[in-house]
CSV table of C-alpha atoms in Angstrom, one decimal:
chain,number,residue,atom,x,y,z
A,1226,UNK,CA,-24.4,16.6,37.3
A,1227,UNK,CA,-24.5,13.3,35.4
A,1228,UNK,CA,-26.7,10.5,36.4
A,1229,UNK,CA,-25.1,7.2,37.6
A,1230,UNK,CA,-26.0,5.6,34.2
A,1231,UNK,CA,-24.4,8.4,32.4
A,1232,UNK,CA,-21.2,8.1,34.5
A,1233,UNK,CA,-21.0,4.4,33.7
A,1234,UNK,CA,-21.5,5.0,29.9
A,1235,UNK,CA,-19.0,7.4,30.0
A,1236,UNK,CA,-16.3,4.9,31.7
A,1237,UNK,CA,-17.4,2.3,28.8
A,1238,UNK,CA,-15.9,4.8,26.3
A,1239,UNK,CA,-12.5,4.8,28.0
A,1240,UNK,CA,-9.7,3.2,25.9
A,1241,UNK,CA,-12.0,2.7,22.9
A,1242,UNK,CA,-11.0,2.9,19.3
A,1243,UNK,CA,-13.0,5.0,17.0
A,1244,UNK,CA,-12.8,3.2,13.5
A,1245,UNK,CA,-16.6,3.3,12.4
A,1246,UNK,CA,-19.7,4.2,14.1
A,1247,UNK,CA,-21.0,0.7,13.6
A,1248,UNK,CA,-19.0,-0.2,16.7
A,1249,UNK,CA,-20.8,2.3,18.8
A,1250,UNK,CA,-24.5,2.3,20.0
A,1251,UNK,CA,-27.0,5.0,19.3
A,1252,UNK,CA,-26.8,6.3,22.8
A,1253,UNK,CA,-23.0,6.4,22.9
A,1254,UNK,CA,-23.0,8.5,19.6
A,1255,UNK,CA,-25.8,10.8,21.3
A,1256,UNK,CA,-23.4,11.2,24.3
A,1257,UNK,CA,-20.5,12.3,22.3
A,1258,UNK,CA,-22.7,14.8,20.2
A,1259,UNK,CA,-24.0,16.2,23.8
A,1260,UNK,CA,-20.4,16.5,24.9
A,1261,UNK,CA,-19.2,18.2,21.5
A,1262,UNK,CA,-22.2,20.8,22.0
A,1263,UNK,CA,-21.0,21.5,25.5
A,1264,UNK,CA,-17.3,21.9,24.7
A,1265,UNK,CA,-18.3,24.1,21.8
A,1266,UNK,CA,-20.2,26.4,24.2
A,1267,UNK,CA,-17.3,26.4,26.8
A,1268,UNK,CA,-15.0,27.6,24.0
A,1269,UNK,CA,-17.5,30.3,22.8
A,1270,UNK,CA,-17.7,31.5,26.3
A,1271,UNK,CA,-14.1,31.5,26.8
A,1272,UNK,CA,-14.1,28.8,29.6
A,1273,UNK,CA,-10.8,26.9,29.9
A,1274,UNK,CA,-11.3,23.1,29.8
A,1275,UNK,CA,-8.2,21.0,30.0
A,1276,UNK,CA,-8.8,17.5,31.1
A,1277,UNK,CA,-5.9,16.0,29.0
A,1278,UNK,CA,-3.2,18.3,30.6
A,1279,UNK,CA,0.1,16.3,30.2
A,1280,UNK,CA,-1.2,13.9,27.6
A,1281,UNK,CA,0.1,13.3,24.1
A,1282,UNK,CA,-1.4,12.4,20.8
A,1283,UNK,CA,0.3,11.0,17.9
A,1284,UNK,CA,-1.1,11.9,14.5
A,1285,UNK,CA,0.1,9.5,11.6
A,1286,UNK,CA,-0.7,10.7,8.1
A,1287,UNK,CA,-0.3,9.1,4.9
A,1288,UNK,CA,-2.2,11.6,2.9
A,1289,UNK,CA,-2.6,15.5,2.8
A,1290,UNK,CA,-4.9,17.1,5.2
A,1291,UNK,CA,-6.1,20.5,6.0
A,1292,UNK,CA,-9.3,20.2,8.4
A,1293,UNK,CA,-8.3,17.0,10.0
A,1294,UNK,CA,-4.9,17.7,10.9
A,1295,UNK,CA,-5.3,21.2,12.3
A,1296,UNK,CA,-8.6,20.5,14.1
A,1297,UNK,CA,-7.1,17.5,15.9
A,1298,UNK,CA,-4.0,19.6,16.8
A,1299,UNK,CA,-5.6,22.6,17.9
A,1300,UNK,CA,-8.2,20.5,19.8
A,1301,UNK,CA,-5.6,18.6,21.7
A,1302,UNK,CA,-3.8,22.0,22.7
A,1303,UNK,CA,-7.3,23.2,23.8
A,1304,UNK,CA,-7.7,20.3,26.0
A,1305,UNK,CA,-4.4,20.8,27.8
A,1306,UNK,CA,-2.6,18.2,25.9
A,1307,UNK,CA,0.0,18.0,23.0
A,1308,UNK,CA,-0.2,16.5,19.5
A,1309,UNK,CA,2.8,15.3,17.4
A,1310,UNK,CA,2.3,15.2,13.5
A,1311,UNK,CA,3.9,11.9,12.2
A,1312,UNK,CA,4.3,11.7,8.5
A,1313,UNK,CA,4.2,8.1,7.3
A,1314,UNK,CA,7.3,9.0,5.1
A,1315,UNK,CA,9.3,9.9,8.2
A,1316,UNK,CA,8.4,6.9,10.3
A,1317,UNK,CA,10.0,3.5,10.0
A,1318,UNK,CA,6.7,2.0,8.7
A,1319,UNK,CA,7.5,4.1,5.7
A,1320,UNK,CA,10.6,1.9,5.1
A,1321,UNK,CA,8.8,-1.5,6.0
A,1322,UNK,CA,8.6,-1.8,9.8
A,1323,UNK,CA,5.6,-4.0,10.8
A,1324,UNK,CA,2.7,-2.0,12.0
A,1325,UNK,CA,2.3,-4.0,15.1
A,1326,UNK,CA,5.9,-2.9,16.0
A,1327,UNK,CA,5.2,0.7,15.3
A,1328,UNK,CA,1.9,0.6,17.4
A,1329,UNK,CA,3.6,-1.3,20.5
A,1330,UNK,CA,6.4,1.2,20.5
A,1331,UNK,CA,4.2,4.4,20.2
A,1332,UNK,CA,1.9,2.9,22.8
A,1333,UNK,CA,4.6,3.4,25.3
A,1334,UNK,CA,5.3,7.1,24.4
A,1335,UNK,CA,1.8,8.5,23.8
A,1336,UNK,CA,-1.8,8.3,25.2
A,1337,UNK,CA,-3.7,8.0,21.6
A,1338,UNK,CA,-3.3,7.9,18.0
A,1339,UNK,CA,-5.1,9.1,15.0
A,1340,UNK,CA,-4.4,7.8,11.7
A,1341,UNK,CA,-5.2,8.8,8.0
A,1342,UNK,CA,-4.5,6.0,5.8
A,1343,UNK,CA,-5.4,4.6,2.3
A,1344,UNK,CA,-6.1,1.2,3.6
A,1345,UNK,CA,-8.8,0.5,6.4
A,1346,UNK,CA,-7.4,-2.9,7.0
A,1347,UNK,CA,-4.0,-1.3,8.0
A,1348,UNK,CA,-6.0,0.9,10.5
A,1349,UNK,CA,-7.6,-2.0,12.0
A,1350,UNK,CA,-4.3,-3.7,12.4
A,1351,UNK,CA,-2.8,-0.7,14.2
A,1352,UNK,CA,-5.8,-0.6,16.5
A,1353,UNK,CA,-5.4,-4.3,17.2
A,1354,UNK,CA,-1.7,-3.8,18.0
A,1355,UNK,CA,-2.1,-0.7,20.0
A,1356,UNK,CA,-2.4,-0.5,23.7
A,1357,UNK,CA,-3.7,3.1,23.2
A,1358,UNK,CA,-6.9,4.2,21.6
A,1359,UNK,CA,-6.8,4.6,17.8
A,1360,UNK,CA,-9.1,6.9,16.0
A,1361,UNK,CA,-9.7,6.7,12.3
A,1362,UNK,CA,-9.0,10.1,10.6
A,1363,UNK,CA,-10.1,8.9,7.4
A,1364,UNK,CA,-9.5,5.5,5.4
A,1365,UNK,CA,-10.7,4.3,2.0
A,1366,UNK,CA,-13.9,3.1,3.6
A,1367,UNK,CA,-14.9,5.5,6.4
A,1368,UNK,CA,-14.7,9.0,7.6
A,1369,UNK,CA,-16.2,8.8,11.1
A,1370,UNK,CA,-15.1,12.1,12.6
A,1371,UNK,CA,-16.4,14.0,9.6
A,1372,UNK,CA,-19.8,12.2,10.0
A,1373,UNK,CA,-20.2,13.1,13.8
A,1374,UNK,CA,-19.3,16.6,12.9
A,1375,UNK,CA,-22.1,16.5,10.2
A,1376,UNK,CA,-24.6,15.2,12.8
A,1377,UNK,CA,-23.7,18.1,15.2
A,1378,UNK,CA,-24.3,20.6,12.2
A,1379,UNK,CA,-27.7,19.3,11.4
A,1380,UNK,CA,-28.7,19.1,14.9
A,1381,UNK,CA,-27.9,22.8,15.4
A,1382,UNK,CA,-29.8,23.7,12.3
A,1383,UNK,CA,-32.7,21.3,12.5
A,1384,UNK,CA,-33.2,21.0,16.2
A,1385,UNK,CA,-33.6,17.3,16.1
A,1386,UNK,CA,-32.0,14.5,14.2
A,1387,UNK,CA,-34.5,11.5,14.1
A,1388,UNK,CA,-36.8,11.4,11.2
A,1389,UNK,CA,-34.7,14.0,9.2
A,1390,UNK,CA,-34.2,13.3,5.5
A,1391,UNK,CA,-30.5,13.5,4.3
A,1392,UNK,CA,-29.7,13.1,0.6
A,1393,UNK,CA,-26.1,12.5,-0.3
A,1394,UNK,CA,-25.6,13.2,-4.2
A,1395,UNK,CA,-22.5,11.8,-5.9
A,1396,UNK,CA,-20.0,9.2,-5.3
A,1397,UNK,CA,-20.7,6.4,-2.8
A,1398,UNK,CA,-17.2,6.9,-1.0
A,1399,UNK,CA,-15.9,6.9,2.5
A,1400,UNK,CA,-18.0,10.0,3.6
A,1401,UNK,CA,-21.2,8.4,2.2
A,1402,UNK,CA,-20.6,5.1,4.1
A,1403,UNK,CA,-19.9,6.8,7.5
A,1404,UNK,CA,-23.0,9.1,6.8
A,1405,UNK,CA,-25.2,5.9,6.1
A,1406,UNK,CA,-23.9,4.2,9.3
A,1407,UNK,CA,-24.4,7.2,11.8
A,1408,UNK,CA,-27.7,8.3,10.0
A,1409,UNK,CA,-29.1,4.8,10.6
A,1410,UNK,CA,-27.9,4.8,14.2
A,1411,UNK,CA,-29.4,8.2,15.1
A,1412,UNK,CA,-32.8,7.5,13.1
A,1413,UNK,CA,-32.2,9.6,10.2
A,1414,UNK,CA,-33.6,8.7,6.9
A,1415,UNK,CA,-30.7,8.6,4.3
A,1416,UNK,CA,-30.9,8.4,0.5
A,1417,UNK,CA,-27.8,8.0,-1.6
A,1418,UNK,CA,-28.2,9.2,-5.2
A,1419,UNK,CA,-25.2,7.9,-7.3
A,1420,UNK,CA,-24.8,6.5,-10.7
A,1421,UNK,CA,-25.3,2.8,-11.1
A,1422,UNK,CA,-22.0,1.1,-10.2
A,1423,UNK,CA,-20.8,3.9,-7.7
A,1424,UNK,CA,-23.3,3.2,-4.7
A,1425,UNK,CA,-20.3,2.2,-2.5
A,1426,UNK,CA,-19.4,-1.0,-0.7
A,1427,UNK,CA,-22.0,-3.7,-0.5
A,1428,UNK,CA,-21.2,-4.9,2.9
A,1429,UNK,CA,-21.5,-1.6,4.4
A,1430,UNK,CA,-25.0,-1.1,2.6
A,1431,UNK,CA,-26.0,-4.4,4.3
A,1432,UNK,CA,-24.8,-3.2,7.6
A,1433,UNK,CA,-26.5,0.2,7.5
A,1434,UNK,CA,-30.0,-1.4,6.2
A,1435,UNK,CA,-29.8,-3.8,9.3
A,1436,UNK,CA,-29.1,-0.9,11.6
A,1437,UNK,CA,-31.9,1.1,10.1
A,1438,UNK,CA,-34.4,-1.7,10.6
A,1439,UNK,CA,-33.5,-1.8,14.3
A,1440,UNK,CA,-33.9,2.0,14.6
A,1441,UNK,CA,-36.9,2.5,12.5
A,1442,UNK,CA,-35.1,4.7,9.8
A,1443,UNK,CA,-34.6,4.3,6.1
A,1444,UNK,CA,-31.4,3.8,3.9
A,1445,UNK,CA,-32.0,3.6,0.2
A,1446,UNK,CA,-30.6,4.3,-3.2
A,1447,UNK,CA,-32.2,6.5,-6.0
A,1448,UNK,CA,-30.4,6.9,-9.1
A,1449,UNK,CA,-32.0,10.1,-10.4
A,1450,UNK,CA,-30.9,13.0,-8.2
A,1451,UNK,CA,-34.2,15.1,-8.9
A,1452,UNK,CA,-36.3,12.3,-7.6
A,1453,UNK,CA,-34.1,11.6,-4.5
A,1454,UNK,CA,-34.0,15.4,-3.1
A,1455,UNK,CA,-37.6,15.7,-3.1
A,1456,UNK,CA,-38.5,16.9,0.6
A,1457,UNK,CA,-34.9,16.6,1.8
A,1458,UNK,CA,-33.9,18.4,4.9
A,1459,UNK,CA,-30.3,18.2,4.0
A,1460,UNK,CA,-28.5,17.7,0.7
A,1461,UNK,CA,-24.8,16.6,0.9
A,1462,UNK,CA,-22.1,16.0,-1.7
A,1463,UNK,CA,-18.5,15.3,-2.1
A,1464,UNK,CA,-15.8,15.4,-4.7
A,1465,UNK,CA,-16.3,13.0,-7.5
A,1466,UNK,CA,-12.7,11.9,-7.6
A,1467,UNK,CA,-11.6,10.9,-4.1
A,1468,UNK,CA,-7.7,10.4,-3.2
A,1469,UNK,CA,-6.5,7.5,-5.2
A,1470,UNK,CA,-8.9,7.7,-7.9
A,1471,UNK,CA,-7.4,10.6,-9.8
A,1472,UNK,CA,-6.5,8.3,-12.9
A,1473,UNK,CA,-10.4,8.1,-13.4
A,1474,UNK,CA,-10.9,11.9,-13.2
A,1475,UNK,CA,-12.1,12.1,-17.0
A,1476,UNK,CA,-14.3,9.1,-16.9
A,1477,UNK,CA,-15.9,10.2,-13.6
A,1478,UNK,CA,-16.5,13.8,-14.9
A,1479,UNK,CA,-18.8,12.2,-17.6
A,1480,UNK,CA,-20.5,9.8,-15.4
A,1481,UNK,CA,-21.3,12.4,-12.6
A,1482,UNK,CA,-22.4,15.4,-14.8
A,1483,UNK,CA,-26.0,15.2,-14.0
A,1484,UNK,CA,-25.2,14.9,-10.3
A,1485,UNK,CA,-24.0,18.3,-9.7
A,1486,UNK,CA,-25.9,20.1,-6.8
A,1487,UNK,CA,-27.0,23.4,-8.4
A,1488,UNK,CA,-29.8,26.0,-7.7
A,1489,UNK,CA,-32.3,23.8,-9.6
A,1490,UNK,CA,-31.5,20.7,-7.7
A,1491,UNK,CA,-31.5,22.5,-4.3
A,1492,UNK,CA,-35.0,24.2,-5.3
A,1493,UNK,CA,-36.5,20.6,-5.4
A,1494,UNK,CA,-35.6,20.0,-1.6
A,1495,UNK,CA,-37.6,21.5,1.3
A,1496,UNK,CA,-37.4,25.2,1.3
A,1497,UNK,CA,-35.6,25.3,4.6
A,1498,UNK,CA,-33.0,22.5,3.3
A,1499,UNK,CA,-29.4,23.1,4.2
A,1500,UNK,CA,-26.4,22.3,1.9
A,1501,UNK,CA,-23.4,20.4,3.1
A,1502,UNK,CA,-19.8,19.5,1.9
A,1503,UNK,CA,-17.1,18.0,3.8
A,1504,UNK,CA,-14.5,20.0,1.8
A,1505,UNK,CA,-12.3,20.5,-0.2
A,1506,UNK,CA,-14.8,21.3,-2.9
A,1507,UNK,CA,-14.6,21.8,-6.7
A,1508,UNK,CA,-16.8,24.5,-7.6
A,1509,UNK,CA,-18.3,24.0,-11.1
A,1510,UNK,CA,-18.1,20.2,-10.6
A,1511,UNK,CA,-20.0,18.5,-7.8
A,1512,UNK,CA,-21.5,21.7,-6.6
A,1513,UNK,CA,-22.0,25.3,-8.2
A,1514,UNK,CA,-20.6,28.3,-6.7
A,1515,UNK,CA,-24.2,29.7,-6.3
A,1516,UNK,CA,-25.1,26.8,-3.9
A,1517,UNK,CA,-21.8,26.4,-1.8
A,1518,UNK,CA,-21.5,30.1,-1.4
A,1519,UNK,CA,-25.3,30.7,-1.1
A,1520,UNK,CA,-27.8,31.2,1.8
A,1521,UNK,CA,-28.4,27.4,2.1
A,1522,UNK,CA,-24.6,26.4,2.7
A,1523,UNK,CA,-23.4,25.5,6.1
A,1524,UNK,CA,-19.9,24.1,4.9
A,1525,UNK,CA,-17.9,26.3,7.2
A,1526,UNK,CA,-19.9,25.6,10.2
A,1527,UNK,CA,-19.3,21.8,9.4
A,1528,UNK,CA,-15.6,22.4,9.0
A,1529,UNK,CA,-15.5,24.2,12.6
A,1530,UNK,CA,-17.6,21.4,14.1
A,1531,UNK,CA,-14.8,18.9,13.4
A,1532,UNK,CA,-12.8,20.7,16.2
A,1533,UNK,CA,-15.6,20.2,18.6
A,1534,UNK,CA,-16.4,16.6,18.1
A,1535,UNK,CA,-13.0,15.5,17.8
A,1536,UNK,CA,-12.3,17.2,21.2
A,1537,UNK,CA,-15.4,15.3,22.5
A,1538,UNK,CA,-13.9,12.0,21.1
A,1539,UNK,CA,-10.4,12.6,22.6
A,1540,UNK,CA,-11.9,13.5,26.0
A,1541,UNK,CA,-14.1,10.4,25.9
A,1542,UNK,CA,-11.4,7.7,25.0
A,1543,UNK,CA,-8.4,8.8,26.4
A,1544,UNK,CA,-7.9,6.5,29.6
């Protein structure tokens, strides 16, 4: 049975938006991880759990999606509710309707919204105008649901999070940003190893380092990946060319050439280190086939855990 403080904390999550983990306390994030683990166990045991029966989730997508769309839709069904896929091309916002009008109208039909959009400011604007909770399903700056699934996966393999060393190798993109924030919140030490000029957004670095000072963790940048991965518990990478940067593909291929996670790089980490990738992956570019398909890889468990953490988020924030 939950303690009084846990029940009060659960109530504080009701109606909350999930745009970035910078808006949440460490204990709130830990609570979501605990809930996700419990939901995963219930599913594995075949125990029905449908607290969102009769509820509806709107899912706005500006970009293609596999894991995010399917895991949210299936997750909502497993919780007893219903999810509606809403392509931005089919909505009036695709023809210029103000985002606040869309938000106000949809709030009268549904109980929550997820949105995958190019511009994080658009998502913030949607959340400000909406009367139901809005969940960031990926923007140019953040990918919070992925980061929460990553923490659950690390916890399952390492037993604890605090003090673990995670090294992200590659492009300082939205995935890297969310990893920095959530790692600092939960007391992990995180190193980004990127080429100079590809570290990510300066304001997010400033925020992550401030959080790290409060939690006693460390956030750092190391250009040389071979130096960065020493004693790493986790090595993480993502594609070198994110959505929207396709015109830079040739240039980025040259810049990131020495940032491929291969067997040599993995051998420099802790012998029990795990390899992570948010997918989709380009074998032979940011990661070798031998690593992503090898014994250290947990990428499919990561993908599965998207389902469980998103169910925990939905259950927590729906009013």
